[in-house]
Amino acid sequence: MVAQRLVLGLLLIIAVSLILFLSVELLPGDLAEEILGQGATPETVAAFRRELGLDLPPHERYINWLFGMLQGDMGTSLANKRPIAELVGARFGNTLFLATYAAVIAVPLALTLGVLAALYRNGIYDRIVNIVTLTSISSPEFFVAYILILFFSVKFGWLPSIANLGDEHGFAERVYRLTLPAVTLTLVVVAHMMRMTRAAIINLLASPYIEMASLKGISKTRIIVHHALPNAWAPIINVIVINLAYLIVGVVVVEFVFVYPGLGQLMVDSVSKRDLPVVQASGMVFAGVYILLNLSADVAAILTNPRLLHPK
Amino acid sequence: MSKIKELENLYTQGKLSRRSFLAATTALGVTAAAVPGLGIAPARAAKKGGRLRYGSAHGSTTDSLDPATYENGYTMAVNYSIQNHMGEVDANGAIQPELAQSWEASPDAKKWVFKLRKGVEFHNGKSLEAEDVLASVAHHQGKDTKSPAKSLLKQVKSIKADGKDTIVVELEAGNADFPYIMSDYHIAIKPSKDGKINPTDGIGTGGYVLEKFDPGVRTTFKRNPNYFKSDRANFDEVELISIIDVAARQNALTTGEVDAADRIDLKTVHLLKRKPGINVMETVGFKHYTFPMRTDTAPYDNNDIRLALKYLLKRDEMVKKVLRGHGVAGNDHPISPSNQYHAKDLAQRGYDPDKAKFHLKKAGASNLKVQLSAADAAYPGAVDAAVLYQASAAAAGVEIEVVREPNDGYWSNVWMKKAWGACYWGGRPTEDWMFTTAYAAGGSWNDTFWKHGRFNELLVAARAELDVAKRRTMYYEMQEIVSNDGGVVVPMFANYVFAASDKVAQPSKLAGNWDVDGMKFAERWWFA
């Protein structure tokens, strides 16, 4: 089954690449015009196109690209001739680092808050947690980011306002400089996971086996952690994975505000300059991440669910 | 404004004390802040050392080191850090020899001889020779070049080396400003190998050696120990960081993450000025914002319509609201008050609905309805400016429909395509260059598609004229022609506004040919 999903995933990725290619083709202008900007003249644009091979018909360019890709050659950026594998690889590493950092804070936090909210549901704690997390998820990311910058960098001066990192920065420095972006992302994703944890657990609390457990006099905490939670994992894992995927593919605004060189920024730059091979490669990476994470969510849901693990 | 320039020149030459300069300018109703360089203490000796971190509003992952693709503020800063040109524009807007030792023109300005500076070395150890200049220029010529400098170099009939350090250029027609053209920022001098340069190797003769170029992110440089200008390139290291978001850039400056930043948000500049330790600077350059009309398209083919529209905008209001006072009103021609031959006696055109009505009646278009395309890609605040225009034009019964265009693809799909739109020009250091680029008949960037017999005659005559007084008369007349007949509405000239920490020191006068001291801050500034 996993093999079948992988093959389907691969076909999906190729479909995504075709859609990306066609959408960028539909955008007005091409790389030669965008790079030369106001300085473009028909002559220089034509020369630039010849140099880049942009004078070929679109289907030839797509097929050339696809063959290269299938042979593991992502090609070079049209704009600055840098190998795309290197370009995308470094940026993807940065994106993963930030996503992992945010996830390490957000996932345990959301689970703990969710379990506690289920435990003390409808109480004052539950309401406060709900209000705070829903407020932070309802505010646009850049707004959350600016508020954090205002207090933690401008007013108190504890943390840097931009995550400007280079090769010379070690792990500790990276973690320090990425604290504000990671906290921003945490504030944005925590509500979704927390609410799902709370809802899934509360949903189960009405079921007969939980009533049985409480009739037996087992403590509330033990009921939730030992009896309800194992059966609630499947929906929670799904939501966690969706949020992880979001942390990887949807953080371009945060990258922008904190000047962090992630893959999202690369893709936006490349779309605006019509650097198709880079757009394609970034799109492939994003689509691949989504497909793999979804697959792993399903596998994890099976592994954590006793009934699915031992079918009759 | 010219009176101020005069005072300013006296001041910078030390012929006028700071106190009397201030008194004189105040009498003229100008604040010191409007004059570049005055907010800063007079010249101090430059010190070496430190790492300058600079936040740039530009920079994209698609940037390249190839001089033919330099287009934005970021690539220009890289360019001026690692490479030199034949000449450089100084703080007074005059061209000074840089890699050239000197140059000389024949009496008809058709033949130019450039003598190269001796003992200049590229970062890779190669000595600068005439062949390097030839190869660097050739990169911008010929059928296969994508360089915007190609059209500038069309006037070159032949360019030859005469020995190792002399270059002889023959032009199709005389050009008294040719050293400016040879020093265009695209034409960076790079080492040649077998008659060709490697455009993306990042090697030049400049004050800094390129360490790492990460497009759209950051670029790092180390000082070139063999730099031929011993009093320049004072930082040990320079780091250029691309911070597109204006709030992030200003935060980075106020929290000390960067030492200097460009493109300060005019809406909040008064707040930034209040911050201790931040030095906000402003230069009057050549940058101007325009509304070009296609004079080959109805109704703009009728000069009465063009004149009517020129009378219908409130220039002072635009300077106040769009530029927040950081600029000066334009007079419908592209020559800035900072240009040498600016026609200071040409009457400033103001808002006059009655005159507009007169011209509309003459054109038989009393109920004129027109569309004006605008997007903030043309310049920040272009849409606001168009809406202000719409409001002030309504007084004469002219209905302007503001068409908001997408920023994306603005230069390829709207500019020079739509009959009337918004545009900006970084401006050019010489009158001839500006006029030839955007006003000469048949020019690639003649965005008004304007053809005027007398203007084009004068353009050619003034170009070859080496006599300053005669040139001045000609350029004055040309500005008048453009203002009264041209297809362009020039509402305003925008100042360059940038800021640095007070730990960074600058020369007493900053260049205005480009943003941030002519984009040569890395070479000209130092840590106090």
Tab-separated table of N, CA and C in Angstrom, chain B residues 133-251:
chain	number	residue	atom	x	y	z
B	133	VAL	N	40.360	47.015	-20.543
B	133	VAL	CA	39.314	48.003	-20.814
B	133	VAL	C	38.568	47.631	-22.088
B	134	LEU	N	39.322	47.243	-23.120
B	134	LEU	CA	38.673	46.881	-24.380
B	134	LEU	C	37.712	45.711	-24.182
B	135	ALA	N	38.165	44.685	-23.469
B	135	ALA	CA	37.312	43.511	-23.257
B	135	ALA	C	36.100	43.874	-22.411
B	136	SER	N	36.301	44.733	-21.408
B	136	SER	CA	35.185	45.108	-20.542
B	136	SER	C	34.142	45.901	-21.303
B	137	VAL	N	34.597	46.777	-22.215
B	137	VAL	CA	33.648	47.551	-23.010
B	137	VAL	C	32.945	46.626	-24.010
B	138	ALA	N	33.716	45.692	-24.583
B	138	ALA	CA	33.142	44.802	-25.601
B	138	ALA	C	31.999	43.956	-25.032
B	139	HIS	N	32.034	43.706	-23.731
B	139	HIS	CA	30.972	42.926	-23.098
B	139	HIS	C	29.599	43.596	-23.283
B	140	HIS	N	29.602	44.910	-23.506
B	140	HIS	CA	28.346	45.655	-23.628
B	140	HIS	C	28.031	46.015	-25.076
B	141	GLN	N	28.813	45.462	-26.019
B	141	GLN	CA	28.591	45.783	-27.421
B	141	GLN	C	28.268	44.516	-28.194
B	142	GLY	N	27.777	44.709	-29.381
B	142	GLY	CA	27.598	43.577	-30.286
B	142	GLY	C	26.212	42.985	-30.205
B	143	LYS	N	26.018	42.002	-31.082
B	143	LYS	CA	24.699	41.424	-31.286
B	143	LYS	C	24.206	40.661	-30.061
B	144	ASP	N	25.129	40.024	-29.334
B	144	ASP	CA	24.695	39.104	-28.296
B	144	ASP	C	24.682	39.697	-26.896
B	145	THR	N	24.869	40.998	-26.793
B	145	THR	CA	24.896	41.542	-25.438
B	145	THR	C	23.484	41.821	-24.964
B	146	LYS	N	23.292	41.663	-23.634
B	146	LYS	CA	21.983	41.982	-23.064
B	146	LYS	C	22.094	43.256	-22.247
B	147	SER	N	23.207	43.958	-22.400
B	147	SER	CA	23.474	45.094	-21.525
B	147	SER	C	22.686	46.341	-21.909
B	148	PRO	N	22.112	47.018	-20.910
B	148	PRO	CA	21.457	48.300	-21.175
B	148	PRO	C	22.455	49.360	-21.645
B	149	ALA	N	23.762	49.135	-21.434
B	149	ALA	CA	24.755	50.113	-21.869
B	149	ALA	C	24.980	50.042	-23.384
B	150	LYS	N	24.400	49.026	-24.009
B	150	LYS	CA	24.599	48.866	-25.452
B	150	LYS	C	24.206	50.123	-26.218
B	151	SER	N	23.041	50.692	-25.878
B	151	SER	CA	22.584	51.855	-26.639
B	151	SER	C	23.484	53.068	-26.380
B	152	LEU	N	24.107	53.129	-25.194
B	152	LEU	CA	25.026	54.231	-24.912
B	152	LEU	C	26.267	54.141	-25.790
B	153	LEU	N	26.682	52.893	-26.052
B	153	LEU	CA	27.946	52.681	-26.758
B	153	LEU	C	27.763	52.636	-28.275
B	154	LYS	N	26.537	52.828	-28.740
B	154	LYS	CA	26.294	52.835	-30.190
B	154	LYS	C	27.073	53.955	-30.875
B	155	GLN	N	27.335	55.062	-30.146
B	155	GLN	CA	28.033	56.197	-30.739
B	155	GLN	C	29.519	55.914	-30.948
B	156	VAL	N	30.010	54.779	-30.420
B	156	VAL	CA	31.435	54.474	-30.543
B	156	VAL	C	31.695	53.848	-31.917
B	157	LYS	N	32.504	54.556	-32.735
B	157	LYS	CA	32.817	54.015	-34.061
B	157	LYS	C	33.918	52.983	-33.936
B	158	SER	N	34.949	53.343	-33.159
B	158	SER	CA	36.013	52.358	-32.939
B	158	SER	C	36.651	52.624	-31.587
B	159	ILE	N	37.138	51.569	-30.977
B	159	ILE	CA	37.857	51.716	-29.714
B	159	ILE	C	39.093	50.844	-29.809
B	160	LYS	N	40.271	51.471	-29.641
B	160	LYS	CA	41.517	50.745	-29.872
B	160	LYS	C	42.515	51.045	-28.766
B	161	ALA	N	43.409	50.100	-28.569
B	161	ALA	CA	44.493	50.341	-27.628
B	161	ALA	C	45.679	50.936	-28.391
B	162	ASP	N	46.370	51.853	-27.738
B	162	ASP	CA	47.594	52.404	-28.319
B	162	ASP	C	48.665	52.183	-27.255
B	163	GLY	N	49.297	51.035	-27.333
B	163	GLY	CA	50.226	50.675	-26.274
B	163	GLY	C	49.454	50.078	-25.105
B	164	LYS	N	50.172	49.916	-23.966
B	164	LYS	CA	49.560	49.201	-22.850
B	164	LYS	C	48.628	50.057	-22.009
B	165	ASP	N	48.820	51.385	-22.070
B	165	ASP	CA	47.994	52.186	-21.176
B	165	ASP	C	47.323	53.381	-21.852
B	166	THR	N	47.048	53.246	-23.131
B	166	THR	CA	46.310	54.316	-23.808
B	166	THR	C	45.174	53.698	-24.604
B	167	ILE	N	44.016	54.325	-24.517
B	167	ILE	CA	42.866	53.848	-25.275
B	167	ILE	C	42.360	55.004	-26.118
B	168	VAL	N	42.147	54.735	-27.396
B	168	VAL	CA	41.688	55.774	-28.304
B	168	VAL	C	40.289	55.413	-28.777
B	169	VAL	N	39.362	56.323	-28.554
B	169	VAL	CA	37.976	56.079	-28.948
B	169	VAL	C	37.586	57.083	-30.021
B	170	GLU	N	37.063	56.569	-31.124
B	170	GLU	CA	36.532	57.439	-32.175
B	170	GLU	C	35.019	57.353	-32.120
B	171	LEU	N	34.362	58.513	-32.110
B	171	LEU	CA	32.902	58.524	-32.031
B	171	LEU	C	32.301	58.856	-33.392
B	172	GLU	N	31.062	58.442	-33.575
B	172	GLU	CA	30.341	58.755	-34.809
B	172	GLU	C	30.134	60.258	-34.929
B	173	ALA	N	29.835	60.884	-33.767
B	173	ALA	CA	29.645	62.329	-33.750
B	173	ALA	C	30.224	62.832	-32.436
B	174	GLY	N	30.525	64.137	-32.390
B	174	GLY	CA	31.167	64.674	-31.193
B	174	GLY	C	30.310	64.526	-29.950
B	175	ASN	N	30.953	64.243	-28.805
B	175	ASN	CA	30.223	64.174	-27.533
B	175	ASN	C	31.123	64.697	-26.429
B	176	ALA	N	30.803	65.907	-25.957
B	176	ALA	CA	31.637	66.534	-24.936
B	176	ALA	C	31.549	65.812	-23.598
B	177	ASP	N	30.490	65.004	-23.400
B	177	ASP	CA	30.292	64.306	-22.123
B	177	ASP	C	30.744	62.852	-22.182
B	178	PHE	N	31.539	62.501	-23.178
B	178	PHE	CA	31.820	61.075	-23.346
B	178	PHE	C	32.447	60.395	-22.114
B	179	PRO	N	33.311	61.078	-21.333
B	179	PRO	CA	33.839	60.396	-20.139
B	179	PRO	C	32.750	59.922	-19.185
B	180	TYR	N	31.621	60.630	-19.125
B	180	TYR	CA	30.500	60.169	-18.292
B	180	TYR	C	29.971	58.841	-18.826
B	181	ILE	N	29.865	58.766	-20.170
B	181	ILE	CA	29.327	57.553	-20.789
B	181	ILE	C	30.266	56.376	-20.514
B	182	MET	N	31.572	56.630	-20.675
B	182	MET	CA	32.562	55.560	-20.457
B	182	MET	C	32.559	55.109	-18.999
B	183	SER	N	32.016	55.933	-18.114
B	183	SER	CA	32.023	55.592	-16.692
B	183	SER	C	30.658	55.109	-16.234
B	184	ASP	N	29.762	54.808	-17.168
B	184	ASP	CA	28.450	54.279	-16.790
B	184	ASP	C	28.652	53.090	-15.855
B	185	TYR	N	27.767	52.957	-14.880
B	185	TYR	CA	28.004	51.930	-13.851
B	185	TYR	C	28.031	50.521	-14.394
B	186	HIS	N	27.427	50.300	-15.564
B	186	HIS	CA	27.486	48.949	-16.132
B	186	HIS	C	28.897	48.598	-16.599
B	187	ILE	N	29.615	49.631	-17.081
B	187	ILE	CA	30.900	49.351	-17.723
B	187	ILE	C	32.003	49.253	-16.674
B	188	ALA	N	31.902	48.211	-15.870
B	188	ALA	CA	32.925	47.939	-14.864
B	188	ALA	C	34.139	47.351	-15.566
B	189	ILE	N	35.335	47.744	-15.108
B	189	ILE	CA	36.543	47.238	-15.758
B	189	ILE	C	36.978	45.958	-15.058
B	190	LYS	N	37.010	44.876	-15.841
B	190	LYS	CA	37.332	43.554	-15.310
B	190	LYS	C	38.517	42.968	-16.075
B	191	PRO	N	39.227	42.029	-15.465
B	191	PRO	CA	40.403	41.475	-16.143
B	191	PRO	C	40.006	40.660	-17.373
B	192	SER	N	40.779	40.806	-18.435
B	192	SER	CA	40.450	40.055	-19.646
B	192	SER	C	41.368	38.846	-19.753
B	193	LYS	N	40.819	37.823	-20.360
B	193	LYS	CA	41.621	36.643	-20.656
B	193	LYS	C	41.291	36.267	-22.088
B	194	ASP	N	42.279	36.201	-22.940
B	194	ASP	CA	42.082	35.952	-24.365
B	194	ASP	C	41.042	36.912	-24.944
B	195	GLY	N	41.093	38.171	-24.546
B	195	GLY	CA	40.219	39.175	-25.141
B	195	GLY	C	38.801	39.189	-24.609
B	196	LYS	N	38.543	38.377	-23.587
B	196	LYS	CA	37.178	38.364	-23.041
B	196	LYS	C	37.236	38.477	-21.525
B	197	ILE	N	36.162	39.050	-20.932
B	197	ILE	CA	36.094	39.044	-19.475
B	197	ILE	C	35.207	37.888	-19.060
B	198	ASN	N	35.407	37.424	-17.841
B	198	ASN	CA	34.473	36.464	-17.268
B	198	ASN	C	33.501	37.286	-16.419
B	199	PRO	N	32.281	37.520	-16.952
B	199	PRO	CA	31.426	38.531	-16.317
B	199	PRO	C	31.022	38.198	-14.885
B	200	THR	N	31.016	36.932	-14.511
B	200	THR	CA	30.483	36.603	-13.191
B	200	THR	C	31.564	36.208	-12.183
B	201	ASP	N	32.842	36.499	-12.483
B	201	ASP	CA	33.884	36.049	-11.549
B	201	ASP	C	34.016	36.957	-10.316
B	202	GLY	N	33.400	38.130	-10.379
B	202	GLY	CA	33.443	39.018	-9.210
B	202	GLY	C	34.801	39.649	-8.972
B	203	ILE	N	35.673	39.632	-9.978
B	203	ILE	CA	37.014	40.190	-9.798
B	203	ILE	C	37.087	41.575	-10.427
B	204	GLY	N	37.661	42.502	-9.682
B	204	GLY	CA	37.829	43.847	-10.200
B	204	GLY	C	39.060	44.472	-9.596
B	205	THR	N	39.128	45.800	-9.672
B	205	THR	CA	40.245	46.503	-9.065
B	205	THR	C	39.811	47.199	-7.776
B	206	GLY	N	38.534	46.994	-7.386
B	206	GLY	CA	37.897	47.805	-6.358
B	206	GLY	C	38.493	47.705	-4.966
B	207	GLY	N	37.980	48.542	-4.087
B	207	GLY	CA	38.489	48.649	-2.732
B	207	GLY	C	38.226	47.427	-1.873
B	208	TYR	N	37.324	46.566	-2.325
B	208	TYR	CA	37.011	45.377	-1.545
B	208	TYR	C	37.083	44.139	-2.426
B	209	VAL	N	37.541	43.052	-1.815
B	209	VAL	CA	37.607	41.770	-2.509
B	209	VAL	C	36.367	40.983	-2.119
B	210	LEU	N	35.687	40.454	-3.126
B	210	LEU	CA	34.468	39.696	-2.868
B	210	LEU	C	34.800	38.422	-2.109
B	211	GLU	N	34.073	38.200	-1.003
B	211	GLU	CA	34.324	36.997	-0.224
B	211	GLU	C	33.240	35.964	-0.516
B	212	LYS	N	31.982	36.379	-0.336
B	212	LYS	CA	30.889	35.454	-0.588
B	212	LYS	C	29.703	36.224	-1.129
B	213	PHE	N	29.140	35.733	-2.224
B	213	PHE	CA	27.994	36.377	-2.848
B	213	PHE	C	26.821	35.423	-2.780
B	214	ASP	N	25.861	35.744	-1.921
B	214	ASP	CA	24.678	34.905	-1.783
B	214	ASP	C	23.485	35.760	-2.225
B	215	PRO	N	23.101	35.677	-3.520
B	215	PRO	CA	22.126	36.621	-4.060
B	215	PRO	C	20.825	36.633	-3.264
B	216	GLY	N	20.316	37.836	-3.050
B	216	GLY	CA	19.056	37.978	-2.336
B	216	GLY	C	19.197	37.825	-0.842
B	217	VAL	N	20.385	37.487	-0.352
B	217	VAL	CA	20.580	37.289	1.080
B	217	VAL	C	21.651	38.251	1.589
B	218	ARG	N	22.914	37.924	1.310
B	218	ARG	CA	23.960	38.824	1.758
B	218	ARG	C	25.237	38.608	0.963
B	219	THR	N	26.064	39.617	1.012
B	219	THR	CA	27.327	39.566	0.314
B	219	THR	C	28.380	40.079	1.279
B	220	THR	N	29.513	39.396	1.329
B	220	THR	CA	30.564	39.865	2.236
B	220	THR	C	31.835	40.169	1.439
B	221	PHE	N	32.547	41.194	1.923
B	221	PHE	CA	33.781	41.638	1.281
B	221	PHE	C	34.851	41.842	2.338
B	222	LYS	N	36.117	41.762	1.894
B	222	LYS	CA	37.259	42.114	2.731
B	222	LYS	C	38.001	43.234	2.035
B	223	ARG	N	38.674	44.070	2.819
B	223	ARG	CA	39.374	45.182	2.203
B	223	ARG	C	40.474	44.685	1.263
B	224	ASN	N	40.606	45.372	0.148
B	224	ASN	CA	41.661	45.063	-0.809
B	224	ASN	C	42.930	45.782	-0.341
B	225	PRO	N	43.931	45.040	0.139
B	225	PRO	CA	45.110	45.718	0.691
B	225	PRO	C	45.906	46.477	-0.374
B	226	ASN	N	45.719	46.109	-1.643
B	226	ASN	CA	46.500	46.765	-2.704
B	226	ASN	C	45.715	47.867	-3.408
B	227	TYR	N	44.653	48.363	-2.760
B	227	TYR	CA	43.811	49.330	-3.456
B	227	TYR	C	44.607	50.577	-3.806
B	228	PHE	N	44.369	51.081	-5.027
B	228	PHE	CA	45.190	52.205	-5.492
B	228	PHE	C	44.806	53.537	-4.861
B	229	LYS	N	43.600	53.612	-4.258
B	229	LYS	CA	43.272	54.846	-3.542
B	229	LYS	C	43.522	54.585	-2.057
B	230	SER	N	44.595	55.138	-1.538
B	230	SER	CA	44.974	54.767	-0.173
B	230	SER	C	44.022	55.344	0.870
B	231	ASP	N	43.339	56.453	0.542
B	231	ASP	CA	42.469	57.080	1.544
B	231	ASP	C	41.027	56.610	1.452
B	232	ARG	N	40.769	55.594	0.617
B	232	ARG	CA	39.396	55.115	0.464
B	232	ARG	C	39.318	53.664	0.909
B	233	ALA	N	38.092	53.128	0.898
B	233	ALA	CA	37.834	51.743	1.324
B	233	ALA	C	38.395	51.515	2.713
B	234	ASN	N	37.728	52.116	3.695
B	234	ASN	CA	38.290	52.160	5.043
B	234	ASN	C	37.872	51.012	5.950
B	235	PHE	N	36.802	50.322	5.606
B	235	PHE	CA	36.344	49.241	6.477
B	235	PHE	C	37.196	47.994	6.243
B	236	ASP	N	37.436	47.235	7.321
B	236	ASP	CA	38.149	45.960	7.154
B	236	ASP	C	37.273	44.985	6.380
B	237	GLU	N	35.986	45.008	6.754
B	237	GLU	CA	35.054	44.089	6.114
B	237	GLU	C	33.737	44.818	5.873
B	238	VAL	N	33.006	44.392	4.852
B	238	VAL	CA	31.698	44.962	4.571
B	238	VAL	C	30.728	43.813	4.355
B	239	GLU	N	29.520	43.988	4.896
B	239	GLU	CA	28.483	42.981	4.713
B	239	GLU	C	27.233	43.689	4.192
B	240	LEU	N	26.790	43.300	3.012
B	240	LEU	CA	25.572	43.887	2.439
B	240	LEU	C	24.442	42.904	2.650
B	241	ILE	N	23.411	43.333	3.385
B	241	ILE	CA	22.307	42.437	3.681
B	241	ILE	C	21.066	42.951	2.974
B	242	SER	N	20.381	42.052	2.287
B	242	SER	CA	19.158	42.441	1.598
B	242	SER	C	18.001	42.370	2.579
B	243	ILE	N	17.424	43.531	2.912
B	243	ILE	CA	16.275	43.574	3.831
B	243	ILE	C	15.174	44.350	3.120
B	244	ILE	N	14.350	43.630	2.367
B	244	ILE	CA	13.374	44.291	1.498
B	244	ILE	C	12.303	45.002	2.325
B	245	ASP	N	11.869	44.384	3.405
B	245	ASP	CA	10.778	44.922	4.203
B	245	ASP	C	11.251	46.178	4.935
B	246	VAL	N	10.537	47.291	4.718
B	246	VAL	CA	11.039	48.559	5.243
B	246	VAL	C	11.002	48.587	6.774
B	247	ALA	N	9.992	47.958	7.379
B	247	ALA	CA	9.932	47.934	8.846
B	247	ALA	C	11.088	47.117	9.399
B	248	ALA	N	11.368	45.980	8.776
B	248	ALA	CA	12.483	45.136	9.220
B	248	ALA	C	13.808	45.882	9.082
B	249	ARG	N	13.934	46.645	7.983
B	249	ARG	CA	15.196	47.351	7.734
B	249	ARG	C	15.427	48.429	8.783
B	250	GLN	N	14.362	49.167	9.084
B	250	GLN	CA	14.535	50.230	10.069
B	250	GLN	C	14.696	49.681	11.481
B	251	ASN	N	14.009	48.568	11.754
B	251	ASN	CA	14.222	47.926	13.053
B	251	ASN	C	15.665	47.468	13.185
